[in-house]
PDB file of C-alpha atoms in Angstrom:
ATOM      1  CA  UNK A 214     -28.464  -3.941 -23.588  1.00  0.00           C
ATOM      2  CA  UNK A 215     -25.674  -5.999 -25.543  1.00  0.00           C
ATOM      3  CA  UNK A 216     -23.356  -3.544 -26.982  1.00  0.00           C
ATOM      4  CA  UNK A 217     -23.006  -2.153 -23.709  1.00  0.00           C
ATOM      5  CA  UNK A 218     -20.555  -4.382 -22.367  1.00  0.00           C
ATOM      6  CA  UNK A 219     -18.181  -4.060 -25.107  1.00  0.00           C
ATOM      7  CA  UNK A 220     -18.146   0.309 -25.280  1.00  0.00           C
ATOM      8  CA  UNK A 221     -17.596   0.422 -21.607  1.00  0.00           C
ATOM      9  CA  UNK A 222     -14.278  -2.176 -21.707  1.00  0.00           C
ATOM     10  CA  UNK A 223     -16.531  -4.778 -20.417  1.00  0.00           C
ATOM     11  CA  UNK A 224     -15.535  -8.326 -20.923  1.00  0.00           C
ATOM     12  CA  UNK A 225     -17.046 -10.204 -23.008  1.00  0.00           C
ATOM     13  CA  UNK A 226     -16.183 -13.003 -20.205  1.00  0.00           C
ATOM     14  CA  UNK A 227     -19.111 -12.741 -18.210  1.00  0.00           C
ATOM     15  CA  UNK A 228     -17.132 -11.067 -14.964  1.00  0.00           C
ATOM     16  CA  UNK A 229     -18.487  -8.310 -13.018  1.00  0.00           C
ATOM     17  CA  UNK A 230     -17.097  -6.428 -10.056  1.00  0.00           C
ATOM     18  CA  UNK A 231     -19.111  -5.971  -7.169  1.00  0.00           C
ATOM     19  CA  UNK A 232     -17.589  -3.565  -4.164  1.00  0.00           C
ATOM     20  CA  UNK A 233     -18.466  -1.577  -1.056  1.00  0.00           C
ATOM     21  CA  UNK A 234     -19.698  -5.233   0.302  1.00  0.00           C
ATOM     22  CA  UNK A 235     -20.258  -5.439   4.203  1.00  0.00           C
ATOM     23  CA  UNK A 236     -16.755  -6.643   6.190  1.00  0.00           C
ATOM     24  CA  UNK A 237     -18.464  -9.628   7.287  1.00  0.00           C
ATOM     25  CA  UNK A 238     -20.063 -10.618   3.475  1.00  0.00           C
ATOM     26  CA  UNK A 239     -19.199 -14.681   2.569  1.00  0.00           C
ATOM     27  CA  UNK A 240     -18.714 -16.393  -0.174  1.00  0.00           C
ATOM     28  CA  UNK A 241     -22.133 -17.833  -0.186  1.00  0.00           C
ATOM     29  CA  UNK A 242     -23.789 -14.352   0.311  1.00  0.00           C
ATOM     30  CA  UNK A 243     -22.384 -13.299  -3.384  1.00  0.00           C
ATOM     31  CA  UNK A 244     -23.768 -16.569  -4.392  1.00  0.00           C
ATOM     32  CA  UNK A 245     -27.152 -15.934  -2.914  1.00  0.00           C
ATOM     33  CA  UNK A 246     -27.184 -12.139  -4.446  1.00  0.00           C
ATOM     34  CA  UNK A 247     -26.521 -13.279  -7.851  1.00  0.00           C
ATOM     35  CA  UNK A 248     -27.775 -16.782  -8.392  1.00  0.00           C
ATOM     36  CA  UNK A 249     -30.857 -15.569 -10.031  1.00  0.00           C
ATOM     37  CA  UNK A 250     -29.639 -13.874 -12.793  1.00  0.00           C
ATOM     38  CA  UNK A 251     -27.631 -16.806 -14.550  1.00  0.00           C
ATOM     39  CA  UNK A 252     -25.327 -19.632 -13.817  1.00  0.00           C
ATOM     40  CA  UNK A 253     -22.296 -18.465 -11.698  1.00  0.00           C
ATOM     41  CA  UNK A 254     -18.745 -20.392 -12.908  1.00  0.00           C
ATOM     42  CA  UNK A 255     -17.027 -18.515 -10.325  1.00  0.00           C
ATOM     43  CA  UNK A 256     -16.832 -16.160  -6.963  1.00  0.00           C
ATOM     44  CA  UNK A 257     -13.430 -14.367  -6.054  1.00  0.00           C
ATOM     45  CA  UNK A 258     -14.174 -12.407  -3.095  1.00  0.00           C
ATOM     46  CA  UNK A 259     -10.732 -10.279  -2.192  1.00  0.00           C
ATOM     47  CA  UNK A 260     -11.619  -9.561   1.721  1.00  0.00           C
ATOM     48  CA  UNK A 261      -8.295  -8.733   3.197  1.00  0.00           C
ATOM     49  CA  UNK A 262      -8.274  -6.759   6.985  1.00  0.00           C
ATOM     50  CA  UNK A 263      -9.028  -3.124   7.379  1.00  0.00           C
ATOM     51  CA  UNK A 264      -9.893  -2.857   3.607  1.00  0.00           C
ATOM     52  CA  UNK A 265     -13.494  -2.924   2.408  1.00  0.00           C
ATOM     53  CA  UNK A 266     -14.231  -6.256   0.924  1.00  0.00           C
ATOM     54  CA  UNK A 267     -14.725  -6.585  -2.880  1.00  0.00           C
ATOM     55  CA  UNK A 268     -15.263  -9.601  -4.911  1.00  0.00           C
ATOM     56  CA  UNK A 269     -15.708 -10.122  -8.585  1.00  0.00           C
ATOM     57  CA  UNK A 270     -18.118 -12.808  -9.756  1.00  0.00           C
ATOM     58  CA  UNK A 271     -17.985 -14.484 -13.266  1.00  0.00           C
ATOM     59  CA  UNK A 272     -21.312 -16.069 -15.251  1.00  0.00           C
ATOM     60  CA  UNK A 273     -21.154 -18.456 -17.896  1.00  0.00           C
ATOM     61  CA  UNK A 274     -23.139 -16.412 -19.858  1.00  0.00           C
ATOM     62  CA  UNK A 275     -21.926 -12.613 -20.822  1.00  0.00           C
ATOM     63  CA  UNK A 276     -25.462 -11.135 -21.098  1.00  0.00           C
ATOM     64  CA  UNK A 277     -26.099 -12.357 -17.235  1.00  0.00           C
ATOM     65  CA  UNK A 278     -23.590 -10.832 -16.232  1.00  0.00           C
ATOM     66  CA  UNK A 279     -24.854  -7.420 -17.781  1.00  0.00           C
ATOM     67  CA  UNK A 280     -28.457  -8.380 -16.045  1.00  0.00           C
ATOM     68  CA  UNK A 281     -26.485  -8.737 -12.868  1.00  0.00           C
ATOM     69  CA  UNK A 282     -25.139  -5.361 -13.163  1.00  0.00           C
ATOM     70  CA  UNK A 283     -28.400  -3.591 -13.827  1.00  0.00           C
ATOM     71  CA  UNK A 284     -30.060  -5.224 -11.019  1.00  0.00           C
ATOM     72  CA  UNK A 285     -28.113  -5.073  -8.619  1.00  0.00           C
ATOM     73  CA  UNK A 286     -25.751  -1.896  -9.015  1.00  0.00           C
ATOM     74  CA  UNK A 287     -27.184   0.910  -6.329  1.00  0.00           C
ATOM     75  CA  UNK A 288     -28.712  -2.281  -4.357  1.00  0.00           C
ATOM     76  CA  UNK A 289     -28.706  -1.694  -0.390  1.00  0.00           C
ATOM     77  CA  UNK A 290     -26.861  -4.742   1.174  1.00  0.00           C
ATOM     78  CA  UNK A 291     -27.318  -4.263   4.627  1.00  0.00           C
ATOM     79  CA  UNK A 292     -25.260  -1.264   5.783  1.00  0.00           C
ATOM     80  CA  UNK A 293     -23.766  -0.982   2.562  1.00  0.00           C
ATOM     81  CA  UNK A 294     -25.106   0.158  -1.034  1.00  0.00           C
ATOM     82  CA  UNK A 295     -23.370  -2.283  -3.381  1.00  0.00           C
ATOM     83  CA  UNK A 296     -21.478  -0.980  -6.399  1.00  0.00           C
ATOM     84  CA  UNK A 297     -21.784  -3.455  -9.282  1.00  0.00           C
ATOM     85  CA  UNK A 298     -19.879  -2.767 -12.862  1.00  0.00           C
ATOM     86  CA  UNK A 299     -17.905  -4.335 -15.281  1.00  0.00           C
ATOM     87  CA  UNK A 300     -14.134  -4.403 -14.194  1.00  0.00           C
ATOM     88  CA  UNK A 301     -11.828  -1.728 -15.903  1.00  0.00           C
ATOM     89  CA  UNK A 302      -9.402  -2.901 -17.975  1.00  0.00           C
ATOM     90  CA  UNK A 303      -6.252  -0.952 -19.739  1.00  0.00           C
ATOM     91  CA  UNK A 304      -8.045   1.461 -22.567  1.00  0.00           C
ATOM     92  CA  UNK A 305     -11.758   1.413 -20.920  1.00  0.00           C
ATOM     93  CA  UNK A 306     -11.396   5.030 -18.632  1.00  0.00           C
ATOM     94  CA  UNK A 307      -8.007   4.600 -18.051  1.00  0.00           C
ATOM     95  CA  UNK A 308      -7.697   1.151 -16.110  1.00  0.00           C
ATOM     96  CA  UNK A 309      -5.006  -1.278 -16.194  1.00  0.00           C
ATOM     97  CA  UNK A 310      -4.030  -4.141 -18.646  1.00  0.00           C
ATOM     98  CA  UNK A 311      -5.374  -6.890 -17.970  1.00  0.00           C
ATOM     99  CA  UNK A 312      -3.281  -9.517 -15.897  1.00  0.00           C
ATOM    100  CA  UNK A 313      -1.896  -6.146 -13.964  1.00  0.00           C
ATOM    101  CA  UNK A 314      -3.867  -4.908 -10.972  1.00  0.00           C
ATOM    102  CA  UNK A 315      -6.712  -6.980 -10.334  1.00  0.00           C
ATOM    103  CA  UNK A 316      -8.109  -4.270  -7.248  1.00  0.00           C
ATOM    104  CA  UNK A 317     -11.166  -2.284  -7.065  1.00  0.00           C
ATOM    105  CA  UNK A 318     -11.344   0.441  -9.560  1.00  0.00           C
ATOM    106  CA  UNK A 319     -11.153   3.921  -8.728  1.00  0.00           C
ATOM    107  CA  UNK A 320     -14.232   6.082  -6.860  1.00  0.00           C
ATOM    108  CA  UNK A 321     -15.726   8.687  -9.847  1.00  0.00           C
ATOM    109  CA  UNK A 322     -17.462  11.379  -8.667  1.00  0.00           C
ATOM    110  CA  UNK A 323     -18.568  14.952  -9.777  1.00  0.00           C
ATOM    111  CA  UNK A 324     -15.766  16.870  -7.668  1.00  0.00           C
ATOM    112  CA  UNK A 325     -13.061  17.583  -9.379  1.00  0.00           C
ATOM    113  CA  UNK A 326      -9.317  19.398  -8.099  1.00  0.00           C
ATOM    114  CA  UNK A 327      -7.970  22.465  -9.747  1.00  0.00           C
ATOM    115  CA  UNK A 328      -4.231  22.908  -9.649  1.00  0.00           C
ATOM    116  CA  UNK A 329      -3.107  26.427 -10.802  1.00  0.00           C
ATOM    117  CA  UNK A 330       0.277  28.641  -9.618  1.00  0.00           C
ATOM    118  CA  UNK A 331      -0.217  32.141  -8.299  1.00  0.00           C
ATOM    119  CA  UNK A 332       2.892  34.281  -8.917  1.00  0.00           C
TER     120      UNK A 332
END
């Protein structure tokens, strides 16, 4: 699974986003999802009020951080099926630079909106 990381814009840092998480979802939770699949340097869980709570966590190790992803992406938390990718950055889909907007990316999904003028 190595290469993957790197076509999809995915840091080579070890960091993973992890979003739809429940409103009441701690710290220690993220650590407690995640602790098995490598040595966690870091949690940043972004819960702020009346927005649904996101966090990204960072391994030491890149290639945990793509085992976190596959095993834990589609996972039912709860209430809440947990989304689990690499974050977008500027040039991966259309994301931002990095240092820019560090928010949850963007929902994908097989709808799409058709703008045309009638005369």
């Amino acid at each position: 699974m190595s290469g993957w990381a790197d076509e999809r814009g995915g840091e080579g840092d070890g960091r993973i986003y992890v979003g739809n998480l429940p409103t009441d979802v701690r710290e220690k939770d993220l650590e407690d999802l995640f602790y098995k699949y490598g040595r966690i340097r870091e949690i940043e869980l972004k819960n702020r009020h009346g927005l649904v709570p996101f966090a990204f966590v960072r391994f030491e190790d890149p290639r945990d951080a793509e085992d976190a992803i596959y095993g834990r992406n589609g996972y039912d938390y709860g209430q809440c099926r947990l989304r689990v990718e690499f974050p977008r950055t500027y040039g991966s889909r259309g994301g931002w630079p990095r240092g820019g907007r560090n928010g949850p990316p963007t929902r994908r999904s097989d709808f799409r909106v058709l703008v045309s003028e009638n005369y």
